[in-house]
PDB file of C-alpha atoms in Angstrom:
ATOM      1  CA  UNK L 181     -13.881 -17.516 -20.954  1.00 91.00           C
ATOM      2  CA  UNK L 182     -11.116 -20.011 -20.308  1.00 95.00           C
ATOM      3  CA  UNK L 183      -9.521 -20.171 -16.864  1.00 94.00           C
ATOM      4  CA  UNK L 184      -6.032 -18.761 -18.516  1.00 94.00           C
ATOM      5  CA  UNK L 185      -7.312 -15.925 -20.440  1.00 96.00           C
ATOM      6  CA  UNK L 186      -9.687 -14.811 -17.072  1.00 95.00           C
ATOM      7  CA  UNK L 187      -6.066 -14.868 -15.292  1.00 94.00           C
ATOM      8  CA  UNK L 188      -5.134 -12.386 -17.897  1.00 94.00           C
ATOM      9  CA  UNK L 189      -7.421  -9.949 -18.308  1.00 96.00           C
ATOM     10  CA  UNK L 190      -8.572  -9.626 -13.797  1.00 95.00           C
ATOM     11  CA  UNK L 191      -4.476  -9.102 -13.650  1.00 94.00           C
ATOM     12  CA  UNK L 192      -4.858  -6.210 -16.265  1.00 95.00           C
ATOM     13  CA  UNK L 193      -7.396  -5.253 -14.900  1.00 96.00           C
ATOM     14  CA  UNK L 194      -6.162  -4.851 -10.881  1.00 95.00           C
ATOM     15  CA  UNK L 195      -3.384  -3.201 -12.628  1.00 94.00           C
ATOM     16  CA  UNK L 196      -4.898  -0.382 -14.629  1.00 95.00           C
ATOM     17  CA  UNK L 197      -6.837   0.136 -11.401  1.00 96.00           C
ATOM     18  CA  UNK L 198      -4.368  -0.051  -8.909  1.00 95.00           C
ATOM     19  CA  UNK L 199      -2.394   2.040 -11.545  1.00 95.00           C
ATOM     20  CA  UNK L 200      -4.645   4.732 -11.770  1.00 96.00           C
ATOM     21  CA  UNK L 201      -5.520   4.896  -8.234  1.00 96.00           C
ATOM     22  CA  UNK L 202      -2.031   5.731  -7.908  1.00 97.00           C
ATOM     23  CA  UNK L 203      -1.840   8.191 -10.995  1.00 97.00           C
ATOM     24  CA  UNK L 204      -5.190  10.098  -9.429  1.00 97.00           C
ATOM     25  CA  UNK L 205      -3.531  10.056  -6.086  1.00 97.00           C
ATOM     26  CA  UNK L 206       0.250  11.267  -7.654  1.00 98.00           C
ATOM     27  CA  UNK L 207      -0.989  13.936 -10.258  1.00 97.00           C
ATOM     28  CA  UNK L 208      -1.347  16.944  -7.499  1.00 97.00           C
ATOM     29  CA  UNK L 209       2.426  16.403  -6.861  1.00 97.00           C
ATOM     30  CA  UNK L 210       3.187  16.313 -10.534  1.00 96.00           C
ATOM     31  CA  UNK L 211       4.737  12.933 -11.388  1.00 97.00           C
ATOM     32  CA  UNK L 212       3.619   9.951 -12.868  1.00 95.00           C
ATOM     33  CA  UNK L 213       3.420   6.769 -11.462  1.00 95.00           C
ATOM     34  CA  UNK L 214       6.663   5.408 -13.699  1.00 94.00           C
ATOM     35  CA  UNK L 215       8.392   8.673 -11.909  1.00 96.00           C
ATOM     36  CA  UNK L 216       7.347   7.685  -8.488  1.00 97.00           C
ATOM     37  CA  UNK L 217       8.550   4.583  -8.612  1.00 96.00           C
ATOM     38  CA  UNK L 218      12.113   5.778  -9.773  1.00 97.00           C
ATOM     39  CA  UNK L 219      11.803   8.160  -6.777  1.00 98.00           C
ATOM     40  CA  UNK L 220      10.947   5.165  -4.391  1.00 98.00           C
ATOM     41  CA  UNK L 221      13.565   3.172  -5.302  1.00 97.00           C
ATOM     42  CA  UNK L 222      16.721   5.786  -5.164  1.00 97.00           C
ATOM     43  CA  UNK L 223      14.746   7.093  -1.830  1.00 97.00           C
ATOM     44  CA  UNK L 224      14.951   3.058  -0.461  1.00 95.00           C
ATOM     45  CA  UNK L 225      18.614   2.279  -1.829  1.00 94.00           C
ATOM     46  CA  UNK L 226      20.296   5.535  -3.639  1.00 85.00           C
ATOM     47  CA  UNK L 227      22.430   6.598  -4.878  1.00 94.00           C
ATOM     48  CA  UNK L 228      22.605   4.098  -7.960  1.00 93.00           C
ATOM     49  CA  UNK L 229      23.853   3.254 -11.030  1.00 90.00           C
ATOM     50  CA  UNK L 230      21.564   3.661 -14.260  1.00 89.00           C
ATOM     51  CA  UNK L 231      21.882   0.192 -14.871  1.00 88.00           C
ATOM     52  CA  UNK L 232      21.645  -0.540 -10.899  1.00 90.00           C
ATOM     53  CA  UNK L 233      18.355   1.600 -10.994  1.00 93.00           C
ATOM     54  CA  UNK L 234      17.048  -0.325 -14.026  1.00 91.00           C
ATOM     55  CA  UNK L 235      17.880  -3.414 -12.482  1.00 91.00           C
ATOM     56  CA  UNK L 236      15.094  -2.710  -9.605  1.00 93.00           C
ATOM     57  CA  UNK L 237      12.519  -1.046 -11.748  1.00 93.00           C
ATOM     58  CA  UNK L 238       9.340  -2.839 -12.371  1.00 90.00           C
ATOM     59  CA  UNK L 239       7.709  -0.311 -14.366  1.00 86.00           C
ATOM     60  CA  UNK L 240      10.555  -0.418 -17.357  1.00 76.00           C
ATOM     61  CA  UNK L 241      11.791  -3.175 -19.012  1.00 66.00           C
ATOM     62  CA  UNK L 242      15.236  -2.722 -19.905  1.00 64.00           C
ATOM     63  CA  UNK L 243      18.207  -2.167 -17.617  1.00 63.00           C
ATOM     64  CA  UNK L 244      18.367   1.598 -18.669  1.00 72.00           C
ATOM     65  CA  UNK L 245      15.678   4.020 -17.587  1.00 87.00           C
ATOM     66  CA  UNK L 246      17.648   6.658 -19.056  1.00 87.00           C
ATOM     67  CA  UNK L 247      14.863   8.806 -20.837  1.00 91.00           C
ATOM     68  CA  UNK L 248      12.944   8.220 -17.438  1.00 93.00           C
ATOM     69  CA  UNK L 249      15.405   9.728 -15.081  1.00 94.00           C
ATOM     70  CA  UNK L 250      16.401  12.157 -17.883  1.00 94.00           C
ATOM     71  CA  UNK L 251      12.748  14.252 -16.887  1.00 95.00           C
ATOM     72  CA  UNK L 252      13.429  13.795 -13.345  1.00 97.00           C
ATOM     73  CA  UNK L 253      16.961  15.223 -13.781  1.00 97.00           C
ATOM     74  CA  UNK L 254      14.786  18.508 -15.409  1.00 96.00           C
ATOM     75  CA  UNK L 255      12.105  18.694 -13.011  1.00 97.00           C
ATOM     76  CA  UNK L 256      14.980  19.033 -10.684  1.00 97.00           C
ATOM     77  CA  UNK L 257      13.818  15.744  -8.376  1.00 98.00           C
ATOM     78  CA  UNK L 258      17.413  14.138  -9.306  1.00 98.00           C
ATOM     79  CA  UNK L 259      20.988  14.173  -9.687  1.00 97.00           C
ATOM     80  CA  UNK L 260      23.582  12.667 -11.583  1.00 93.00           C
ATOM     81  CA  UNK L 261      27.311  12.856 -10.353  1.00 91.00           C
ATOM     82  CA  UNK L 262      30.312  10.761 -11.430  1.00 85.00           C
ATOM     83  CA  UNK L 263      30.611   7.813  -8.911  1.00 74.00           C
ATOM     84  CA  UNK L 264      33.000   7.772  -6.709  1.00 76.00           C
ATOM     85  CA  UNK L 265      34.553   4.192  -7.294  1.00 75.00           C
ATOM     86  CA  UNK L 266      34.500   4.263 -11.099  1.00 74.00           C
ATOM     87  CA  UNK L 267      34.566   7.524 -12.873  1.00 76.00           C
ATOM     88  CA  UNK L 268      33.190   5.640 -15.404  1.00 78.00           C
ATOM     89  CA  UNK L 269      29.703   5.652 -14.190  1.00 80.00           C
ATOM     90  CA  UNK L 270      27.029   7.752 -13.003  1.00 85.00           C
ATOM     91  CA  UNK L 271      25.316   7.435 -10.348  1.00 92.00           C
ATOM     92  CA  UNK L 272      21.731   9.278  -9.632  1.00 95.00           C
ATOM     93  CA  UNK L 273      20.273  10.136  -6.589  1.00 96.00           C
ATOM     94  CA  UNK L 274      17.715  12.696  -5.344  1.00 98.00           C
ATOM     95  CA  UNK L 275      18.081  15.965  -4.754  1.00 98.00           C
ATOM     96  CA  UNK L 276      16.346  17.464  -1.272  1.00 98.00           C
ATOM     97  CA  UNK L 277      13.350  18.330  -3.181  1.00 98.00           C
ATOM     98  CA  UNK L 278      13.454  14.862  -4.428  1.00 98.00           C
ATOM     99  CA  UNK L 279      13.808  13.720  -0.923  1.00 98.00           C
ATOM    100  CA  UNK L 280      10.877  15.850   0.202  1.00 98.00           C
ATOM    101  CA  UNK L 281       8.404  14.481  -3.016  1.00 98.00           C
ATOM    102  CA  UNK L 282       9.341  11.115  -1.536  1.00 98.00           C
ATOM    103  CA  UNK L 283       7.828  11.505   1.767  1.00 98.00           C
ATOM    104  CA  UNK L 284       5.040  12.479   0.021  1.00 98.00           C
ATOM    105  CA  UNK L 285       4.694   9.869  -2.482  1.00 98.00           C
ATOM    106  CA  UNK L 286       4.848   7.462   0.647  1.00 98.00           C
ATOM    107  CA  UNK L 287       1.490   8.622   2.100  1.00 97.00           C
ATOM    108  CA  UNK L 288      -0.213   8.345  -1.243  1.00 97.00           C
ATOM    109  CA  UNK L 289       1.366   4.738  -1.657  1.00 97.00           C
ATOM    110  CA  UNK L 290       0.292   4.217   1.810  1.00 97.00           C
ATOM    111  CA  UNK L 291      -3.374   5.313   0.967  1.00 96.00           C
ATOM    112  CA  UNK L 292      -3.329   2.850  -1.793  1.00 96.00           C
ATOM    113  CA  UNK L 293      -2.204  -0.187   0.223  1.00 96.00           C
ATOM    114  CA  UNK L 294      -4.950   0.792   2.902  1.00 97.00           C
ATOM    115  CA  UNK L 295      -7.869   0.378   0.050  1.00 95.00           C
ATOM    116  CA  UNK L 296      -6.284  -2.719  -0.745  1.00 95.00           C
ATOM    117  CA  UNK L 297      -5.960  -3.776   2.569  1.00 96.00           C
ATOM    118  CA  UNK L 298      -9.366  -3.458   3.100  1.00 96.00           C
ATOM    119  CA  UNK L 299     -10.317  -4.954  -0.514  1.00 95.00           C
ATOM    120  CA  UNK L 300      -8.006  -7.902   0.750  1.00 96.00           C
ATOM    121  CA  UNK L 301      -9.369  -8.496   4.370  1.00 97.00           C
ATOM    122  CA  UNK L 302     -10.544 -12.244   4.992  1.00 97.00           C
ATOM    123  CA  UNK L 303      -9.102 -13.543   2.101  1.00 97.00           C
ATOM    124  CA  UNK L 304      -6.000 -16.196   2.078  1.00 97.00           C
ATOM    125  CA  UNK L 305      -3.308 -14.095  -0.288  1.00 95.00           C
ATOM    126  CA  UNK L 306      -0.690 -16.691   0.315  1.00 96.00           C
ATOM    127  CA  UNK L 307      -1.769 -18.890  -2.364  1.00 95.00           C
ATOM    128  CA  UNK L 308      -2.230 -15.763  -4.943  1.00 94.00           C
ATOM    129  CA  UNK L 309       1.351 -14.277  -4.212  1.00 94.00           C
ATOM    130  CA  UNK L 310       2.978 -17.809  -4.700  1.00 95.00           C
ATOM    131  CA  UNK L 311       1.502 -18.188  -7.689  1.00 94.00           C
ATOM    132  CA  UNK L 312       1.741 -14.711  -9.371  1.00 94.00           C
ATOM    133  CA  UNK L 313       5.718 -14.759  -8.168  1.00 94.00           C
ATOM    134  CA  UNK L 314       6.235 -18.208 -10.042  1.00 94.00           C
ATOM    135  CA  UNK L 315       4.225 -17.031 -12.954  1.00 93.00           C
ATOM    136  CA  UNK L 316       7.179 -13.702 -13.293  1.00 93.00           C
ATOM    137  CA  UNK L 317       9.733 -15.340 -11.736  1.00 94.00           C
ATOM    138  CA  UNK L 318      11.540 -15.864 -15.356  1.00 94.00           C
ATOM    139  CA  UNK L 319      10.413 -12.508 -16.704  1.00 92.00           C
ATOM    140  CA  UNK L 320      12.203  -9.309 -16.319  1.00 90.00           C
ATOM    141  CA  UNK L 321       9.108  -7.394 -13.752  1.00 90.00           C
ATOM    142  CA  UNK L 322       9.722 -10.031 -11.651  1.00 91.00           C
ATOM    143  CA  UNK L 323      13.285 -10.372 -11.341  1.00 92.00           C
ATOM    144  CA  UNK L 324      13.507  -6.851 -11.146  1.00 90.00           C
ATOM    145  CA  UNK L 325      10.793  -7.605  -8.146  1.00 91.00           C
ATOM    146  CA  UNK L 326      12.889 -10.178  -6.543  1.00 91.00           C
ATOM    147  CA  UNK L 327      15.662  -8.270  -6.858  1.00 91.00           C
ATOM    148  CA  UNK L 328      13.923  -5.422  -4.928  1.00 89.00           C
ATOM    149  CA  UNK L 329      12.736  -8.021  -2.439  1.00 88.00           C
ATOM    150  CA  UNK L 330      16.290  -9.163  -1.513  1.00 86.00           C
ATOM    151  CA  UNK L 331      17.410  -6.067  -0.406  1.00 70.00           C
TER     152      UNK L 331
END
């Protein structure tokens, strides 16, 4: 197996791990891990614009999560309202219950990032983030991850 197509398939495969580490960890509380990640995000810098929200998501690709936010907005985890400085928009942000699913979501996140803590102890990551942020840099997961990272 050549070096570049080894790359490929151990990042696939951290992420459908990590991924459904996550999903096992999230299903009691009903969302996925896409839905999670909205709820993260407008829990970390809400309320947003759709197109603000998009901006920061990693898990979609365009800069409207509409259809996304649209089953959070049922399950009752979200609101939209007109914003306030442009009636023109709409702005989402959680609802209490929402709010409350966060804090959860936060100690299954926080479960995850122990294992891979642990998976990760004694080994030099430095060299592993610098190159997986230059390999996204250009692409729109990791400007949406930069993005986050700026904050």
């Amino acid at each position: 197996m050549r070096p570049a197509e080894q790359l490929r398939y151990l990042i696939l495969a951290a992420q459908r791990e990590g991924n459904r580490l996550l999903g096992q960890g999230l299903r009691p509380l009903g969302v996925t891990p896409s839905q999670a990640e909205v709820i993260r995000v407008l829990q970390d810098r809400g309320p947003l614009t759709l197109n603000g929200l998009g901006e920061l998501l990693v898990c979609e690709s365009g800069t409207s999560p509409s259809r996304l936010v649209d089953r959070l907005v049922a399950a009752g985890l979200v609101k939209r309202e007109v914003a306030t400085h442009d009636r023109r928009h709409i702005e989402v942000s959680l609802t209490a219950e929402g709010a409350e699913l966060g804090r959860e979501i936060i100690k299954i996140e926080d479960d995850l990032y122990r294992s891979i803590d642990a998976a990760a102890d004694g080994h030099d990551l430095e060299p592993v983030f610098g190159f997986l942020r230059a390999f996204v840099a250009d692409l729109p997961a990791g400007q949406a991850l930069a993005r986050r990272a700026r904050r």
